[in-house]
JSON list of C-alpha atoms in Angstrom, two decimals:
[
{"chain": "A", "resi": 57, "resn": "UNK", "atom": "CA", "xyz": [35.36, -67.09, 175.60]},
{"chain": "A", "resi": 58, "resn": "UNK", "atom": "CA", "xyz": [36.64, -69.26, 178.20]},
{"chain": "A", "resi": 59, "resn": "UNK", "atom": "CA", "xyz": [40.45, -69.32, 179.57]},
{"chain": "A", "resi": 60, "resn": "UNK", "atom": "CA", "xyz": [41.86, -72.48, 180.21]},
{"chain": "A", "resi": 61, "resn": "UNK", "atom": "CA", "xyz": [41.10, -73.22, 183.91]},
{"chain": "A", "resi": 62, "resn": "UNK", "atom": "CA", "xyz": [44.25, -75.83, 184.23]},
{"chain": "A", "resi": 63, "resn": "UNK", "atom": "CA", "xyz": [46.75, -73.17, 183.04]},
{"chain": "A", "resi": 64, "resn": "UNK", "atom": "CA", "xyz": [48.50, -70.97, 185.61]},
{"chain": "A", "resi": 65, "resn": "UNK", "atom": "CA", "xyz": [48.93, -67.43, 184.46]},
{"chain": "A", "resi": 66, "resn": "UNK", "atom": "CA", "xyz": [51.05, -64.91, 185.82]},
{"chain": "A", "resi": 67, "resn": "UNK", "atom": "CA", "xyz": [49.05, -62.19, 187.84]},
{"chain": "A", "resi": 68, "resn": "UNK", "atom": "CA", "xyz": [50.25, -59.44, 184.80]},
{"chain": "A", "resi": 69, "resn": "UNK", "atom": "CA", "xyz": [48.89, -62.15, 182.09]},
{"chain": "A", "resi": 70, "resn": "UNK", "atom": "CA", "xyz": [45.71, -62.40, 184.14]},
{"chain": "A", "resi": 71, "resn": "UNK", "atom": "CA", "xyz": [45.25, -58.52, 184.36]},
{"chain": "A", "resi": 72, "resn": "UNK", "atom": "CA", "xyz": [46.07, -58.20, 180.73]},
{"chain": "A", "resi": 73, "resn": "UNK", "atom": "CA", "xyz": [43.30, -60.73, 179.82]},
{"chain": "A", "resi": 74, "resn": "UNK", "atom": "CA", "xyz": [40.91, -59.38, 182.32]},
{"chain": "A", "resi": 75, "resn": "UNK", "atom": "CA", "xyz": [41.28, -55.95, 180.19]},
{"chain": "A", "resi": 76, "resn": "UNK", "atom": "CA", "xyz": [41.14, -57.63, 176.99]},
{"chain": "A", "resi": 77, "resn": "UNK", "atom": "CA", "xyz": [37.78, -59.53, 177.91]},
{"chain": "A", "resi": 78, "resn": "UNK", "atom": "CA", "xyz": [36.27, -56.34, 179.18]},
{"chain": "A", "resi": 79, "resn": "UNK", "atom": "CA", "xyz": [36.29, -54.50, 175.89]},
{"chain": "A", "resi": 80, "resn": "UNK", "atom": "CA", "xyz": [32.90, -54.28, 174.58]},
{"chain": "A", "resi": 81, "resn": "UNK", "atom": "CA", "xyz": [32.00, -55.63, 171.03]},
{"chain": "A", "resi": 82, "resn": "UNK", "atom": "CA", "xyz": [32.70, -53.21, 168.27]},
{"chain": "A", "resi": 83, "resn": "UNK", "atom": "CA", "xyz": [35.29, -51.00, 170.37]},
{"chain": "A", "resi": 84, "resn": "UNK", "atom": "CA", "xyz": [39.13, -51.59, 170.96]},
{"chain": "A", "resi": 85, "resn": "UNK", "atom": "CA", "xyz": [41.66, -50.55, 172.98]},
{"chain": "A", "resi": 86, "resn": "UNK", "atom": "CA", "xyz": [45.53, -50.37, 172.19]},
{"chain": "A", "resi": 87, "resn": "UNK", "atom": "CA", "xyz": [48.46, -52.58, 173.58]},
{"chain": "A", "resi": 88, "resn": "UNK", "atom": "CA", "xyz": [49.33, -49.26, 175.20]},
{"chain": "A", "resi": 89, "resn": "UNK", "atom": "CA", "xyz": [46.05, -48.66, 176.57]},
{"chain": "A", "resi": 90, "resn": "UNK", "atom": "CA", "xyz": [46.09, -52.00, 178.21]},
{"chain": "A", "resi": 91, "resn": "UNK", "atom": "CA", "xyz": [49.55, -51.32, 179.83]},
{"chain": "A", "resi": 92, "resn": "UNK", "atom": "CA", "xyz": [48.26, -47.97, 181.18]},
{"chain": "A", "resi": 93, "resn": "UNK", "atom": "CA", "xyz": [45.26, -49.87, 182.75]},
{"chain": "A", "resi": 94, "resn": "UNK", "atom": "CA", "xyz": [47.24, -52.54, 184.13]},
{"chain": "A", "resi": 95, "resn": "UNK", "atom": "CA", "xyz": [49.76, -49.94, 185.40]},
{"chain": "A", "resi": 96, "resn": "UNK", "atom": "CA", "xyz": [53.12, -51.71, 184.73]},
{"chain": "A", "resi": 97, "resn": "UNK", "atom": "CA", "xyz": [54.63, -52.98, 181.67]},
{"chain": "A", "resi": 98, "resn": "UNK", "atom": "CA", "xyz": [54.47, -51.48, 178.14]},
{"chain": "A", "resi": 99, "resn": "UNK", "atom": "CA", "xyz": [52.92, -52.08, 174.89]},
{"chain": "A", "resi": 100, "resn": "UNK", "atom": "CA", "xyz": [55.18, -54.86, 174.01]},
{"chain": "A", "resi": 101, "resn": "UNK", "atom": "CA", "xyz": [54.79, -56.80, 177.33]},
{"chain": "A", "resi": 102, "resn": "UNK", "atom": "CA", "xyz": [50.84, -56.53, 176.17]},
{"chain": "A", "resi": 103, "resn": "UNK", "atom": "CA", "xyz": [51.51, -58.01, 173.07]},
{"chain": "A", "resi": 104, "resn": "UNK", "atom": "CA", "xyz": [53.63, -61.06, 174.54]},
{"chain": "A", "resi": 105, "resn": "UNK", "atom": "CA", "xyz": [50.68, -61.94, 176.78]},
{"chain": "A", "resi": 106, "resn": "UNK", "atom": "CA", "xyz": [48.16, -61.52, 173.66]},
{"chain": "A", "resi": 107, "resn": "UNK", "atom": "CA", "xyz": [50.58, -63.64, 171.54]},
{"chain": "A", "resi": 108, "resn": "UNK", "atom": "CA", "xyz": [50.65, -66.44, 174.07]},
{"chain": "A", "resi": 109, "resn": "UNK", "atom": "CA", "xyz": [46.96, -66.25, 175.61]},
{"chain": "A", "resi": 110, "resn": "UNK", "atom": "CA", "xyz": [45.06, -64.21, 173.48]},
{"chain": "A", "resi": 111, "resn": "UNK", "atom": "CA", "xyz": [43.26, -66.82, 171.61]},
{"chain": "A", "resi": 112, "resn": "UNK", "atom": "CA", "xyz": [41.22, -67.20, 174.95]},
{"chain": "A", "resi": 113, "resn": "UNK", "atom": "CA", "xyz": [39.58, -63.90, 174.79]},
{"chain": "A", "resi": 114, "resn": "UNK", "atom": "CA", "xyz": [38.39, -61.34, 171.93]},
{"chain": "A", "resi": 115, "resn": "UNK", "atom": "CA", "xyz": [42.17, -60.62, 170.84]},
{"chain": "A", "resi": 116, "resn": "UNK", "atom": "CA", "xyz": [41.15, -58.72, 167.70]},
{"chain": "A", "resi": 117, "resn": "UNK", "atom": "CA", "xyz": [39.76, -55.86, 170.23]},
{"chain": "A", "resi": 118, "resn": "UNK", "atom": "CA", "xyz": [43.51, -55.15, 171.65]},
{"chain": "A", "resi": 119, "resn": "UNK", "atom": "CA", "xyz": [45.13, -53.41, 168.46]},
{"chain": "A", "resi": 120, "resn": "UNK", "atom": "CA", "xyz": [48.02, -51.48, 167.46]},
{"chain": "A", "resi": 121, "resn": "UNK", "atom": "CA", "xyz": [48.00, -47.97, 167.79]},
{"chain": "A", "resi": 122, "resn": "UNK", "atom": "CA", "xyz": [48.06, -46.95, 164.16]},
{"chain": "A", "resi": 123, "resn": "UNK", "atom": "CA", "xyz": [44.68, -48.88, 163.57]},
{"chain": "A", "resi": 124, "resn": "UNK", "atom": "CA", "xyz": [45.86, -51.65, 161.36]},
{"chain": "A", "resi": 125, "resn": "UNK", "atom": "CA", "xyz": [44.99, -55.25, 161.87]},
{"chain": "A", "resi": 126, "resn": "UNK", "atom": "CA", "xyz": [47.23, -57.63, 163.25]},
{"chain": "A", "resi": 127, "resn": "UNK", "atom": "CA", "xyz": [49.84, -59.04, 160.45]},
{"chain": "A", "resi": 128, "resn": "UNK", "atom": "CA", "xyz": [48.76, -62.10, 159.58]},
{"chain": "A", "resi": 129, "resn": "UNK", "atom": "CA", "xyz": [45.40, -62.16, 161.13]},
{"chain": "A", "resi": 130, "resn": "UNK", "atom": "CA", "xyz": [44.06, -59.14, 159.13]},
{"chain": "A", "resi": 131, "resn": "UNK", "atom": "CA", "xyz": [41.02, -61.50, 157.35]},
{"chain": "A", "resi": 132, "resn": "UNK", "atom": "CA", "xyz": [39.99, -62.97, 160.81]},
{"chain": "A", "resi": 133, "resn": "UNK", "atom": "CA", "xyz": [40.18, -59.66, 162.37]},
{"chain": "A", "resi": 134, "resn": "UNK", "atom": "CA", "xyz": [38.04, -57.76, 159.77]},
{"chain": "A", "resi": 135, "resn": "UNK", "atom": "CA", "xyz": [35.67, -60.28, 159.83]},
{"chain": "A", "resi": 136, "resn": "UNK", "atom": "CA", "xyz": [35.13, -59.58, 163.59]},
{"chain": "A", "resi": 137, "resn": "UNK", "atom": "CA", "xyz": [35.21, -56.16, 163.17]},
{"chain": "A", "resi": 138, "resn": "UNK", "atom": "CA", "xyz": [32.47, -56.13, 160.46]},
{"chain": "A", "resi": 139, "resn": "UNK", "atom": "CA", "xyz": [30.35, -58.81, 162.54]},
{"chain": "A", "resi": 140, "resn": "UNK", "atom": "CA", "xyz": [30.67, -56.30, 165.84]},
{"chain": "A", "resi": 141, "resn": "UNK", "atom": "CA", "xyz": [30.05, -52.91, 163.88]},
{"chain": "A", "resi": 142, "resn": "UNK", "atom": "CA", "xyz": [33.61, -51.73, 164.77]},
{"chain": "A", "resi": 143, "resn": "UNK", "atom": "CA", "xyz": [34.14, -48.15, 162.79]},
{"chain": "A", "resi": 144, "resn": "UNK", "atom": "CA", "xyz": [36.58, -49.01, 160.01]},
{"chain": "A", "resi": 145, "resn": "UNK", "atom": "CA", "xyz": [38.24, -46.49, 157.37]},
{"chain": "A", "resi": 146, "resn": "UNK", "atom": "CA", "xyz": [40.12, -46.99, 154.16]},
{"chain": "A", "resi": 147, "resn": "UNK", "atom": "CA", "xyz": [43.77, -47.05, 154.83]},
{"chain": "A", "resi": 148, "resn": "UNK", "atom": "CA", "xyz": [46.03, -45.16, 152.56]},
{"chain": "A", "resi": 149, "resn": "UNK", "atom": "CA", "xyz": [47.48, -47.57, 149.91]},
{"chain": "A", "resi": 150, "resn": "UNK", "atom": "CA", "xyz": [44.54, -49.53, 149.81]},
{"chain": "A", "resi": 151, "resn": "UNK", "atom": "CA", "xyz": [42.79, -52.16, 152.76]},
{"chain": "A", "resi": 152, "resn": "UNK", "atom": "CA", "xyz": [41.28, -51.30, 155.86]},
{"chain": "A", "resi": 153, "resn": "UNK", "atom": "CA", "xyz": [42.06, -50.11, 159.47]},
{"chain": "A", "resi": 154, "resn": "UNK", "atom": "CA", "xyz": [40.27, -49.17, 162.59]},
{"chain": "A", "resi": 155, "resn": "UNK", "atom": "CA", "xyz": [38.95, -45.79, 162.78]},
{"chain": "A", "resi": 156, "resn": "UNK", "atom": "CA", "xyz": [40.83, -45.35, 166.07]},
{"chain": "A", "resi": 157, "resn": "UNK", "atom": "CA", "xyz": [39.12, -42.02, 166.83]},
{"chain": "A", "resi": 158, "resn": "UNK", "atom": "CA", "xyz": [35.50, -43.90, 166.62]},
{"chain": "A", "resi": 159, "resn": "UNK", "atom": "CA", "xyz": [36.37, -47.23, 167.70]},
{"chain": "A", "resi": 160, "resn": "UNK", "atom": "CA", "xyz": [38.52, -46.78, 170.57]},
{"chain": "A", "resi": 161, "resn": "UNK", "atom": "CA", "xyz": [36.63, -47.33, 173.94]},
{"chain": "A", "resi": 162, "resn": "UNK", "atom": "CA", "xyz": [36.31, -45.14, 176.79]},
{"chain": "A", "resi": 163, "resn": "UNK", "atom": "CA", "xyz": [37.71, -46.91, 179.54]},
{"chain": "A", "resi": 164, "resn": "UNK", "atom": "CA", "xyz": [38.01, -46.51, 183.26]},
{"chain": "A", "resi": 165, "resn": "UNK", "atom": "CA", "xyz": [40.79, -44.47, 184.62]},
{"chain": "A", "resi": 166, "resn": "UNK", "atom": "CA", "xyz": [44.36, -46.15, 184.81]},
{"chain": "A", "resi": 167, "resn": "UNK", "atom": "CA", "xyz": [44.87, -48.58, 187.65]},
{"chain": "A", "resi": 168, "resn": "UNK", "atom": "CA", "xyz": [41.08, -49.19, 187.85]},
{"chain": "A", "resi": 169, "resn": "UNK", "atom": "CA", "xyz": [40.35, -52.95, 188.11]},
{"chain": "A", "resi": 170, "resn": "UNK", "atom": "CA", "xyz": [38.32, -54.55, 185.57]},
{"chain": "A", "resi": 171, "resn": "UNK", "atom": "CA", "xyz": [35.63, -56.01, 188.17]},
{"chain": "A", "resi": 172, "resn": "UNK", "atom": "CA", "xyz": [35.19, -52.73, 189.49]},
{"chain": "A", "resi": 173, "resn": "UNK", "atom": "CA", "xyz": [34.05, -51.64, 186.00]},
{"chain": "A", "resi": 174, "resn": "UNK", "atom": "CA", "xyz": [30.37, -52.06, 185.74]},
{"chain": "A", "resi": 175, "resn": "UNK", "atom": "CA", "xyz": [29.11, -49.13, 184.34]},
{"chain": "A", "resi": 176, "resn": "UNK", "atom": "CA", "xyz": [32.16, -48.50, 181.73]},
{"chain": "A", "resi": 177, "resn": "UNK", "atom": "CA", "xyz": [30.43, -49.71, 178.52]},
{"chain": "A", "resi": 178, "resn": "UNK", "atom": "CA", "xyz": [29.79, -46.35, 177.25]},
{"chain": "A", "resi": 179, "resn": "UNK", "atom": "CA", "xyz": [30.14, -46.89, 173.47]},
{"chain": "A", "resi": 180, "resn": "UNK", "atom": "CA", "xyz": [30.67, -43.15, 172.74]},
{"chain": "A", "resi": 181, "resn": "UNK", "atom": "CA", "xyz": [34.55, -43.56, 172.18]},
{"chain": "A", "resi": 182, "resn": "UNK", "atom": "CA", "xyz": [36.56, -40.86, 171.69]},
{"chain": "A", "resi": 183, "resn": "UNK", "atom": "CA", "xyz": [39.04, -40.64, 174.92]},
{"chain": "A", "resi": 184, "resn": "UNK", "atom": "CA", "xyz": [41.90, -43.15, 175.76]},
{"chain": "A", "resi": 185, "resn": "UNK", "atom": "CA", "xyz": [42.27, -44.51, 179.06]},
{"chain": "A", "resi": 186, "resn": "UNK", "atom": "CA", "xyz": [43.81, -41.37, 180.26]},
{"chain": "A", "resi": 187, "resn": "UNK", "atom": "CA", "xyz": [40.72, -39.79, 179.45]},
{"chain": "A", "resi": 188, "resn": "UNK", "atom": "CA", "xyz": [42.21, -37.18, 176.81]},
{"chain": "A", "resi": 189, "resn": "UNK", "atom": "CA", "xyz": [40.62, -37.10, 173.28]},
{"chain": "A", "resi": 190, "resn": "UNK", "atom": "CA", "xyz": [42.20, -39.55, 170.77]},
{"chain": "A", "resi": 191, "resn": "UNK", "atom": "CA", "xyz": [42.66, -38.96, 167.06]},
{"chain": "A", "resi": 192, "resn": "UNK", "atom": "CA", "xyz": [43.31, -40.73, 164.31]},
{"chain": "A", "resi": 193, "resn": "UNK", "atom": "CA", "xyz": [46.99, -42.11, 164.12]}
]
C-alpha cells in the first residue's frame, strides 16, 4: 500500500504508520503494542492515527487487545485475515475473533525503529513487544 506523498504527516503519525506497514501478513499488533513501539502516546492516540490515515497501510493488522474485529469493518477485516491465514477462533456468543496468542507478531523491542528491523519477521508469535508471553484476552 502506498501512502500519499503530498500529505504532510506528523512525526508521530508517520512512526505509527511505519509500524503498521511492518506487521507481516497473517500477524497483528494491538494499538497498545504500537504505542509501546513508538515510545509515546497510548492506544487511543494510535487509534486516532489509524482512523485518519490507516487506509494507506494494512489497517486490519492493528487491532483491539480483545481480538474482536474493528466495529463497522468486521467483514472486510475477516476477509483479509482469512486471505492472509491469520489465526482466528470462535468468539463467545458467535462470530469470529483473532486468536491473539497465535496471531500477535513478535515485534522487536520498544523504542526500535521499523527501518532497523530487517530480521523481525519471525512468525512464531506468542510474545508482545515487551518480550513477555501473551495470552488470549
